[in-house]
Coordinates of N, CA, C and O and ligand atoms in Angstrom, one line a residue:
M171 N 9.0 13.2 -11.4 CA 8.7 12.7 -10.4 C 7.3 12.1 -10.3 O 6.7 13.1 -10.9
G172 N 7.5 10.9 -10.9 CA 6.2 10.5 -10.8 C 5.1 10.3 -9.1 O 6.1 10.1 -8.6
K173 N 4.2 9.6 -9.2 CA 3.9 9.3 -7.9 C 3.9 8.4 -7.5 O 3.7 7.5 -7.4
T174 N 4.5 8.4 -5.7 CA 4.5 6.9 -4.8 C 3.5 6.9 -3.7 O 2.6 7.4 -3.0
A175 N 3.1 5.0 -3.9 CA 2.1 4.5 -2.8 C 3.1 4.0 -2.4 O 4.1 3.3 -2.2
V176 N 2.7 4.2 -0.9 CA 3.2 3.2 0.4 C 2.6 1.9 0.9 O 1.6 3.0 1.8
V177 N 2.7 0.6 0.5 CA 1.6 0.1 0.9 C 2.7 -0.8 1.8 O 3.3 -1.8 1.3
Y178 N 1.9 -1.5 3.1 CA 1.7 -2.0 4.0 C 1.3 -3.3 4.0 O 0.0 -2.7 4.3
W179 N 2.1 -4.6 5.1 CA 0.7 -5.1 6.3 C 1.9 -5.0 7.4 O 2.9 -4.8 7.4
S180 N 1.1 -5.2 8.4 CA 1.8 -5.2 9.9 C 0.4 -5.5 11.1 O -0.7 -5.1 10.9
G181 N 1.3 -6.0 11.2 CA 0.4 -7.6 12.3 C 0.4 -6.9 14.2 O -0.8 -6.3 14.5
T182 N 1.4 -5.9 14.4 CA 1.8 -5.6 15.7 C 2.0 -3.8 15.8 O 2.1 -3.4 16.7
G183 N 2.1 -3.5 14.6 CA 2.7 -1.6 14.4 C 4.0 -1.4 13.9 O 4.2 -0.4 14.0
N184 N 4.6 -2.3 14.2 CA 6.5 -2.0 13.7 C 6.6 -1.8 12.5 O 6.7 -0.5 11.4
T185 N 6.4 -2.9 11.9 CA 6.3 -2.7 9.4 C 5.4 -0.5 9.9 O 5.7 -0.4 8.8
E186 N 4.1 -1.0 10.6 CA 3.2 0.1 10.3 C 4.2 1.2 10.6 O 4.1 2.9 9.7
A187 N 4.7 1.6 12.1 CA 5.5 2.6 12.6 C 6.6 2.8 10.8 O 6.9 4.2 10.8
M188 N 7.5 1.8 10.3 CA 8.2 2.3 9.4 C 7.7 2.7 8.1 O 8.3 4.5 7.6
A189 N 6.4 2.4 8.0 CA 5.7 3.3 6.6 C 5.4 4.2 7.0 O 5.9 5.5 5.8
K190 N 5.2 5.1 8.1 CA 4.6 5.9 8.5 C 6.2 7.3 8.1 O 5.7 8.3 7.6
A191 N 7.2 6.4 8.7 CA 8.4 7.2 9.3 C 9.0 7.8 7.6 O 9.2 8.5 7.0
I192 N 8.4 6.1 6.8 CA 9.1 6.5 5.1 C 8.4 7.3 5.0 O 9.1 8.3 4.1
T193 N 6.9 7.8 4.6 CA 6.3 8.8 4.2 C 6.1 9.6 4.9 O 6.5 11.0 3.8
E194 N 6.9 10.3 5.7 CA 7.2 11.4 6.5 C 9.2 11.7 5.4 O 8.8 13.0 5.0
G195 N 10.1 11.0 5.2 CA 10.8 10.8 4.3 C 10.3 11.4 3.1 O 11.0 12.8 2.0
L196 N 9.6 10.8 2.1 CA 9.1 11.4 1.0 C 8.3 12.3 0.7 O 9.3 13.2 -0.3
K197 N 7.8 13.0 1.8 CA 7.2 14.0 1.7 C 8.1 14.6 2.4 O 7.8 16.5 1.5
S198 N 9.0 15.1 2.9 CA 10.1 15.8 3.3 C 10.3 16.3 2.0 O 11.6 17.6 1.7
E199 N 10.8 15.7 0.9 CA 11.4 15.7 -0.6 C 10.3 16.1 -1.6 O 10.9 15.9 -2.7
N200 N 9.3 16.7 -1.2 CA 8.1 17.2 -2.0 C 7.7 15.9 -3.0 O 7.0 16.6 -3.8
S201 N 7.8 14.6 -2.4 CA 7.4 13.3 -3.1 C 5.4 13.5 -3.3 O 5.6 14.2 -1.7
E202 N 4.4 13.8 -4.1 CA 3.2 12.6 -4.0 C 3.0 11.9 -4.0 O 3.7 10.8 -4.3
V203 N 3.3 11.6 -2.7 CA 2.6 10.2 -1.6 C 1.4 9.7 -0.8 O 0.7 10.5 -0.1
T204 N 1.4 8.7 -1.2 CA 0.5 8.5 -0.2 C 0.3 7.0 0.6 O 1.3 5.8 -0.4
L205 N -0.1 7.0 1.9 CA 0.0 5.6 2.4 C -0.9 4.9 2.7 O -1.9 5.5 2.9
Y206 N -1.1 3.1 2.9 CA -1.9 2.9 2.4 C -2.2 1.3 3.3 O -0.4 1.1 2.9
N207 N -2.7 1.0 4.1 CA -2.4 -0.8 4.3 C -3.0 -1.3 3.4 O -3.8 -0.2 2.7
V208 N -2.6 -2.3 3.4 CA -2.9 -3.2 1.8 C -4.2 -3.2 1.7 O -4.4 -3.6 0.9
S209 N -4.5 -3.3 2.7 CA -6.3 -4.1 2.5 C -7.2 -2.7 2.5 O -8.2 -2.6 1.9
E210 N -6.3 -1.8 2.0 CA -7.5 -0.5 1.2 C -7.2 -0.1 -0.1 O -7.6 1.2 -0.5
I211 N -5.7 -1.0 -0.8 CA -5.8 -0.6 -2.3 C -5.6 -2.5 -2.7 O -5.3 -2.9 -2.1
T212 N -6.1 -1.9 -4.3 CA -6.3 -2.9 -4.5 C -5.5 -3.4 -5.5 O -4.1 -2.1 -5.6
A213 N -4.9 -4.7 -6.3 CA -3.2 -4.3 -7.3 C -3.6 -2.9 -7.9 O -2.4 -2.8 -8.6
E214 N -4.6 -3.5 -9.2 CA -5.0 -2.7 -10.3 C -4.9 -1.3 -9.6 O -3.9 -0.5 -10.7
Q215 N -5.3 -0.5 -8.6 CA -5.0 0.7 -8.6 C -3.5 0.7 -7.7 O -2.9 1.9 -7.8
A216 N -3.1 0.0 -7.2 CA -1.3 -0.1 -7.1 C -0.9 -0.1 -8.0 O 0.3 0.5 -8.5
L217 N -0.7 -0.7 -9.4 CA -0.3 -0.1 -10.3 C -0.5 1.2 -11.2 O 0.5 0.8 -12.5
D218 N -1.5 1.5 -10.6 CA -1.4 3.2 -11.3 C -0.2 3.6 -10.7 O 0.4 4.6 -11.0
F219 N 0.1 3.1 -9.7 CA 2.0 4.3 -9.2 C 3.0 3.4 -10.0 O 3.2 2.8 -10.7
E220 N 4.0 4.9 -10.2 CA 5.1 4.5 -11.2 C 6.0 3.9 -10.3 O 7.1 3.5 -10.5
R221 N 6.0 4.5 -9.1 CA 6.8 4.6 -8.0 C 5.8 3.1 -6.9 O 5.3 4.1 -6.2
L222 N 6.7 2.8 -6.3 CA 5.7 1.6 -4.8 C 7.0 1.6 -4.0 O 7.9 0.7 -4.5
V223 N 6.4 2.1 -2.6 CA 7.1 1.4 -1.7 C 6.6 0.0 -0.4 O 5.3 0.4 -0.4
L224 N 6.9 -1.1 -1.0 CA 6.3 -1.9 0.0 C 7.0 -2.5 1.1 O 8.3 -2.1 1.2
G225 N 5.7 -2.6 1.5 CA 6.3 -3.3 3.7 C 5.6 -4.4 3.5 O 4.5 -4.2 4.3
C226 N 6.4 -5.4 4.6 CA 5.7 -6.2 5.3 C 6.9 -6.7 6.0 O 8.3 -7.1 5.3
P227 N 6.1 -7.0 7.2 CA 7.3 -8.2 7.8 C 7.7 -9.7 7.8 O 6.6 -9.9 7.1
S228 N 8.8 -10.4 8.5 CA 8.8 -11.3 8.0 C 8.0 -12.6 8.8 O 7.6 -11.8 10.0
M229 N 7.2 -13.1 8.2 CA 6.1 -14.4 8.9 C 6.6 -15.1 8.5 O 8.0 -15.4 7.6
G230 N 5.6 -16.4 9.3 CA 5.7 -17.6 9.0 C 7.0 -18.0 9.0 O 7.5 -18.2 10.0
A231 N 7.6 -18.8 8.2 CA 9.0 -18.8 8.5 C 9.6 -18.8 7.5 O 9.6 -19.0 6.1
E232 N 10.2 -16.5 7.9 CA 11.5 -15.7 6.1 C 9.8 -15.5 5.1 O 10.8 -16.2 4.5
V233 N 8.7 -16.1 5.9 CA 7.6 -15.3 3.9 C 7.1 -14.7 4.3 O 7.1 -13.7 5.5
L234 N 6.8 -13.8 3.6 CA 5.5 -13.0 3.1 C 4.5 -13.0 3.9 O 4.0 -14.4 4.6
E235 N 3.9 -12.3 4.7 CA 2.5 -12.8 5.4 C 1.5 -13.1 4.4 O 1.4 -12.8 3.1
E236 N 1.3 -13.9 4.3 CA 0.3 -15.2 3.3 C -1.3 -14.6 3.1 O -1.4 -15.1 2.0
M237 N -1.6 -14.0 4.2 CA -3.1 -14.1 3.8 C -3.9 -12.8 2.7 O -4.8 -12.6 2.3
E238 N -2.8 -11.5 3.4 CA -3.0 -11.0 2.3 C -2.0 -10.3 1.5 O -2.1 -9.7 0.5
F239 N -0.9 -9.7 2.5 CA 0.2 -9.4 1.1 C 0.3 -10.0 0.1 O 0.6 -9.3 -0.7
D240 N 1.5 -11.3 0.9 CA 1.4 -12.1 -0.1 C 0.4 -12.6 -1.2 O 1.0 -12.3 -2.8
P241 N -0.5 -12.8 -1.4 CA -2.1 -12.7 -2.3 C -2.1 -10.9 -3.2 O -1.9 -11.2 -4.5
F242 N -1.4 -10.1 -1.9 CA -1.2 -8.6 -3.4 C 0.3 -8.9 -3.6 O -0.1 -8.3 -5.4
F243 N 1.0 -8.9 -3.4 CA 2.2 -9.1 -4.4 C 2.2 -10.0 -5.3 O 2.6 -9.9 -6.5
S244 N 1.7 -10.5 -5.2 CA 1.6 -11.7 -6.0 C 0.9 -11.3 -7.3 O 1.3 -11.1 -9.1
D245 N -1.0 -11.0 -7.0 CA -1.0 -10.0 -7.6 C -0.5 -9.0 -9.0 O -1.1 -8.8 -10.3
I246 N 0.7 -7.9 -7.9 CA 1.4 -7.0 -8.9 C 2.5 -7.4 -9.7 O 2.8 -6.3 -10.4
E247 N 2.7 -8.8 -9.3 CA 4.2 -9.0 -9.4 C 4.3 -9.0 -11.6 O 5.4 -8.6 -11.7
K248 N 3.3 -9.0 -11.3 CA 3.3 -9.1 -13.2 C 3.3 -7.6 -14.1 O 3.5 -7.6 -14.9
G249 N 3.4 -7.1 -12.8 CA 2.9 -5.3 -13.5 C 4.3 -4.7 -13.1 O 4.2 -3.4 -13.0
L250 N 5.3 -5.0 -12.2 CA 6.2 -4.2 -11.9 C 7.0 -4.1 -12.7 O 8.0 -3.2 -12.6
S251 N 7.3 -4.8 -13.9 CA 8.0 -4.4 -14.5 C 8.1 -2.8 -15.0 O 7.4 -2.4 -15.7
G252 N 9.1 -2.4 -15.0 CA 10.0 -1.0 -15.7 C 9.7 -0.1 -14.8 O 9.8 1.3 -14.4
K253 N 8.9 -0.7 -13.1 CA 8.8 0.3 -12.0 C 9.6 1.0 -11.3 O 9.8 -0.1 -11.2
K254 N 9.6 1.7 -10.2 CA 10.6 2.3 -9.2 C 10.0 1.6 -8.1 O 8.9 1.5 -7.6
V255 N 11.0 0.0 -7.2 CA 10.4 0.2 -6.3 C 11.3 -0.4 -4.9 O 12.4 -0.4 -5.0
A256 N 10.5 0.3 -3.9 CA 11.5 -0.4 -2.8 C 11.3 -0.9 -1.9 O 9.4 -0.9 -1.5
L257 N 11.3 -1.9 -0.7 CA 11.2 -2.5 0.2 C 12.0 -2.4 1.5 O 12.7 -1.8 1.4
F258 N 10.7 -2.7 2.2 CA 11.4 -2.4 4.4 C 10.1 -3.8 4.4 O 9.3 -3.9 4.2
G259 N 10.9 -3.4 5.7 CA 9.8 -4.8 7.1 C 10.2 -4.9 8.1 O 11.9 -4.5 8.2
S260 N 9.8 -5.2 9.1 CA 10.3 -5.7 10.4 C 10.9 -7.0 10.0 O 10.1 -8.1 10.0
Y261 N 11.3 -7.3 11.5 CA 11.8 -9.1 11.5 C 11.8 -9.1 12.9 O 12.2 -8.0 14.0
G262 N 12.1 -10.3 13.3 CA 12.2 -10.6 14.5 C 13.8 -11.3 14.6 O 14.5 -11.1 15.1
W263 N 13.5 -12.9 15.4 CA 14.7 -13.4 15.1 C 15.4 -14.7 14.4 O 16.7 -14.8 14.1
G264 N 15.3 -13.9 13.0 CA 15.3 -14.3 11.6 C 16.3 -13.9 11.2 O 17.5 -12.3 12.2
D265 N 17.4 -14.0 10.2 CA 18.5 -13.1 9.9 C 18.4 -12.6 8.4 O 19.4 -12.0 7.9
G266 N 16.5 -11.6 7.9 CA 16.4 -10.9 7.1 C 16.4 -11.9 5.8 O 16.3 -11.2 4.5
E267 N 16.4 -13.2 5.7 CA 16.6 -14.1 4.7 C 15.2 -13.8 3.5 O 15.0 -14.0 2.8
W268 N 14.1 -13.4 4.7 CA 12.4 -13.5 3.5 C 12.8 -11.8 3.0 O 12.4 -11.8 1.9
M269 N 13.3 -11.0 3.5 CA 13.9 -10.0 3.1 C 14.7 -10.0 1.5 O 14.6 -9.9 0.4
R270 N 15.7 -10.8 1.5 CA 16.3 -11.3 0.4 C 15.9 -12.5 -0.7 O 16.1 -11.7 -1.8
D271 N 14.5 -13.3 0.0 CA 14.0 -13.5 -1.1 C 12.8 -12.4 -2.1 O 12.9 -13.1 -3.0
W272 N 12.5 -11.6 -1.2 CA 11.9 -10.8 -1.4 C 12.2 -10.0 -2.7 O 12.2 -9.7 -3.9
Q273 N 13.5 -9.6 -2.4 CA 14.2 -9.2 -3.2 C 14.7 -9.4 -4.5 O 14.3 -9.1 -5.8
S274 N 15.4 -10.9 -4.5 CA 15.5 -11.8 -5.6 C 13.9 -11.6 -6.6 O 13.9 -12.1 -8.1
R275 N 12.7 -12.3 -5.4 CA 11.8 -12.0 -6.2 C 11.4 -10.7 -7.4 O 11.0 -11.2 -8.8
T276 N 11.5 -10.0 -6.4 CA 11.0 -7.9 -7.4 C 11.8 -8.4 -8.6 O 11.9 -7.7 -9.2
E277 N 13.6 -8.3 -8.3 CA 14.3 -7.9 -9.7 C 13.9 -8.6 -10.4 O 14.1 -8.4 -11.6
A278 N 13.4 -10.0 -10.1 CA 12.8 -11.0 -11.3 C 11.7 -10.5 -12.1 O 11.3 -10.5 -13.5
T279 N 11.3 -9.0 -11.7 CA 10.4 -9.1 -12.1 C 10.3 -7.4 -13.4 O 9.1 -7.7 -13.9
G280 N 11.7 -7.7 -13.5 CA 12.4 -6.5 -14.8 C 11.9 -5.1 -13.7 O 11.8 -4.0 -14.1
A281 N 11.1 -5.0 -12.9 CA 11.8 -3.3 -11.9 C 12.7 -3.5 -11.4 O 13.8 -3.7 -11.5
S282 N 12.8 -2.2 -11.3 CA 14.2 -1.5 -11.2 C 13.8 -0.5 -8.9 O 13.7 -0.2 -8.7
L283 N 14.7 -1.9 -8.8 CA 14.6 -2.2 -6.9 C 15.5 -1.4 -6.6 O 16.7 -0.9 -6.8
F284 N 15.0 -0.7 -5.5 CA 16.1 0.8 -4.8 C 16.9 0.2 -3.7 O 16.1 -0.5 -2.6
E285 N 17.9 0.2 -4.0 CA 19.0 0.3 -2.7 C 18.7 -1.3 -2.1 O 17.7 -2.4 -2.7
E286 N 19.1 -2.2 -1.2 CA 18.5 -2.9 -0.8 C 17.4 -2.5 0.6 O 17.1 -1.9 1.1
G287 N 16.4 -3.9 0.6 CA 15.4 -4.0 1.0 C 15.4 -3.2 3.0 O 16.8 -3.7 3.3
L288 N 15.3 -2.1 3.5 CA 15.1 -1.7 4.4 C 14.8 -2.4 6.0 O 13.4 -2.6 5.6
I289 N 15.8 -3.4 6.5 CA 15.2 -4.0 8.0 C 15.4 -3.7 8.9 O 16.6 -3.3 8.9
I290 N 14.0 -3.9 10.3 CA 14.1 -3.0 11.3 C 13.8 -4.8 12.1 O 12.7 -5.0 12.2
N291 N 15.2 -4.3 13.3 CA 14.3 -6.0 14.0 C 13.7 -4.8 15.2 O 13.5 -3.6 15.5
E292 N 12.1 -5.4 15.0 CA 10.9 -5.7 16.2 C 10.7 -4.1 16.4 O 10.9 -3.3 14.8
T293 N 10.4 -3.6 17.0 CA 10.2 -2.0 16.5 C 11.3 -1.0 16.7 O 11.9 -0.6 17.4
P294 N 10.6 -0.1 15.8 CA 11.7 0.3 15.6 C 12.5 1.9 16.8 O 11.0 2.4 17.5
S295 N 13.2 2.0 16.8 CA 13.8 3.1 17.9 C 13.8 4.5 16.7 O 13.4 3.9 15.7
E296 N 13.9 5.4 17.8 CA 14.3 6.7 17.5 C 14.8 6.6 16.6 O 14.9 7.5 15.3
D297 N 16.2 6.4 16.4 CA 17.4 6.4 15.6 C 16.7 5.1 14.0 O 17.0 5.7 12.9
D298 N 16.4 4.4 14.6 CA 15.9 3.4 13.4 C 14.3 4.3 12.6 O 14.8 4.3 11.2
L299 N 14.1 5.1 13.3 CA 12.7 5.9 12.6 C 13.6 6.9 11.7 O 12.8 6.9 10.6
A300 N 14.4 7.7 11.8 CA 15.3 8.7 11.2 C 15.5 7.9 9.8 O 15.6 8.4 9.4
Q301 N 16.6 6.7 10.6 CA 16.4 5.7 9.3 C 15.9 5.6 8.0 O 16.1 5.7 7.0
C302 N 14.6 5.1 8.4 CA 12.9 5.4 7.5 C 13.1 6.6 7.1 O 13.2 6.2 5.7
A303 N 12.7 7.4 7.8 CA 12.3 8.8 6.9 C 13.8 8.9 5.6 O 13.2 9.2 4.7
Q304 N 15.1 8.4 6.4 CA 16.2 8.6 5.4 C 15.9 7.8 4.1 O 16.2 8.4 2.9
F305 N 15.7 6.9 4.3 CA 15.0 5.9 3.4 C 14.1 6.1 2.2 O 14.0 6.5 1.4
G306 N 13.6 7.1 2.8 CA 11.7 7.7 2.1 C 12.8 8.6 0.9 O 12.6 8.9 0.5
A307 N 13.4 9.3 2.0 CA 14.3 10.9 1.5 C 14.8 10.0 0.3 O 14.8 11.1 -1.0
R308 N 16.2 9.4 -0.2 CA 16.6 8.7 -0.7 C 15.9 8.7 -1.9 O 16.4 8.5 -3.1
F309 N 15.3 7.9 -1.8 CA 13.5 7.0 -2.7 C 13.5 7.7 -3.7 O 13.5 7.6 -5.1
S310 N 13.2 8.9 -2.7 CA 12.5 10.5 -3.8 C 12.8 10.3 -5.1 O 13.2 10.8 -5.9
R311 N 15.2 10.5 -4.8 CA 15.9 11.2 -5.8 C 16.3 9.8 -6.9 O 16.7 9.8 -7.1
F312 N 15.7 9.0 -6.7 CA 16.1 7.9 -6.8 C 14.8 7.7 -8.5 O 14.1 7.9 -8.6
Ligands
LIG858 C1 3.5 -15.7 12.9 C2 4.7 -14.6 13.0 C3 5.2 -15.0 12.6 C4 7.1 -14.6 12.3 N1 7.6 -15.2 11.9 C5 9.3 -14.9 11.6 C6 10.2 -15.3 10.8 O1 10.3 -16.5 10.4 N2 11.0 -14.9 11.3 C7 11.7 -13.3 11.4 O2 12.6 -12.9 11.8 N3 10.8 -12.9 12.5 C8 9.2 -13.4 12.5 N4 8.5 -13.5 13.3 C9 8.6 -12.3 13.8 C10 8.2 -10.4 13.5 O3 8.4 -10.3 11.7 C11 8.5 -9.4 14.3 O4 8.2 -9.3 15.6 C12 8.0 -7.9 13.7 O5 7.9 -7.2 14.0 C13 6.1 -7.8 13.1 O6 6.1 -6.8 12.8 P1 4.7 -5.8 12.6 O7 5.2 -5.3 14.2 O8 4.9 -4.9 11.3 O9 4.1 -7.2 11.9 C14 7.2 -13.5 12.8 C15 6.2 -13.2 13.7 C16 4.7 -13.8 14.0 C17 3.9 -13.3 14.3

């Protein structure tokens, strides 16, 4: 099993809480995993990982955050073919459109997309965090 990076952007901490719980789930299955805020890793460094777990909330009008995360994703997009990728993020009043669009964009790269992106409404509850940990644990076996 290859190394995994969890890379996220979070404005108010909800997606960050998800990222931490997913990382714990990966570790519980003995995955070699590193957690990064998107500001801490370059696209080139991210593409050294065979397995990527990417998190970004719904921002703007049903889009990825546009200052940091979308540019990062655009930079790695051309290198994702053949990699195993999982997506997650928190949202507010929408219906998850940003995640559906992000999934399509990821599949179009030739990456192997894990399940459906995990979406949580606003601040994750204890149950939601347990769901995040299980998502991470399942991705370890993907
Ligand atoms: C500028 C801005 C734009 C947003 N746009 C959307 C949106 O289009 N659809 C939606 O469901 N939620 C939207 N939200 C709500 C966030 O996705 C939600 O609060 C989420 O929990 C934030 O995650 P974070 O704490 O990781 O930043 C928006 C929030 C902000 C601040």
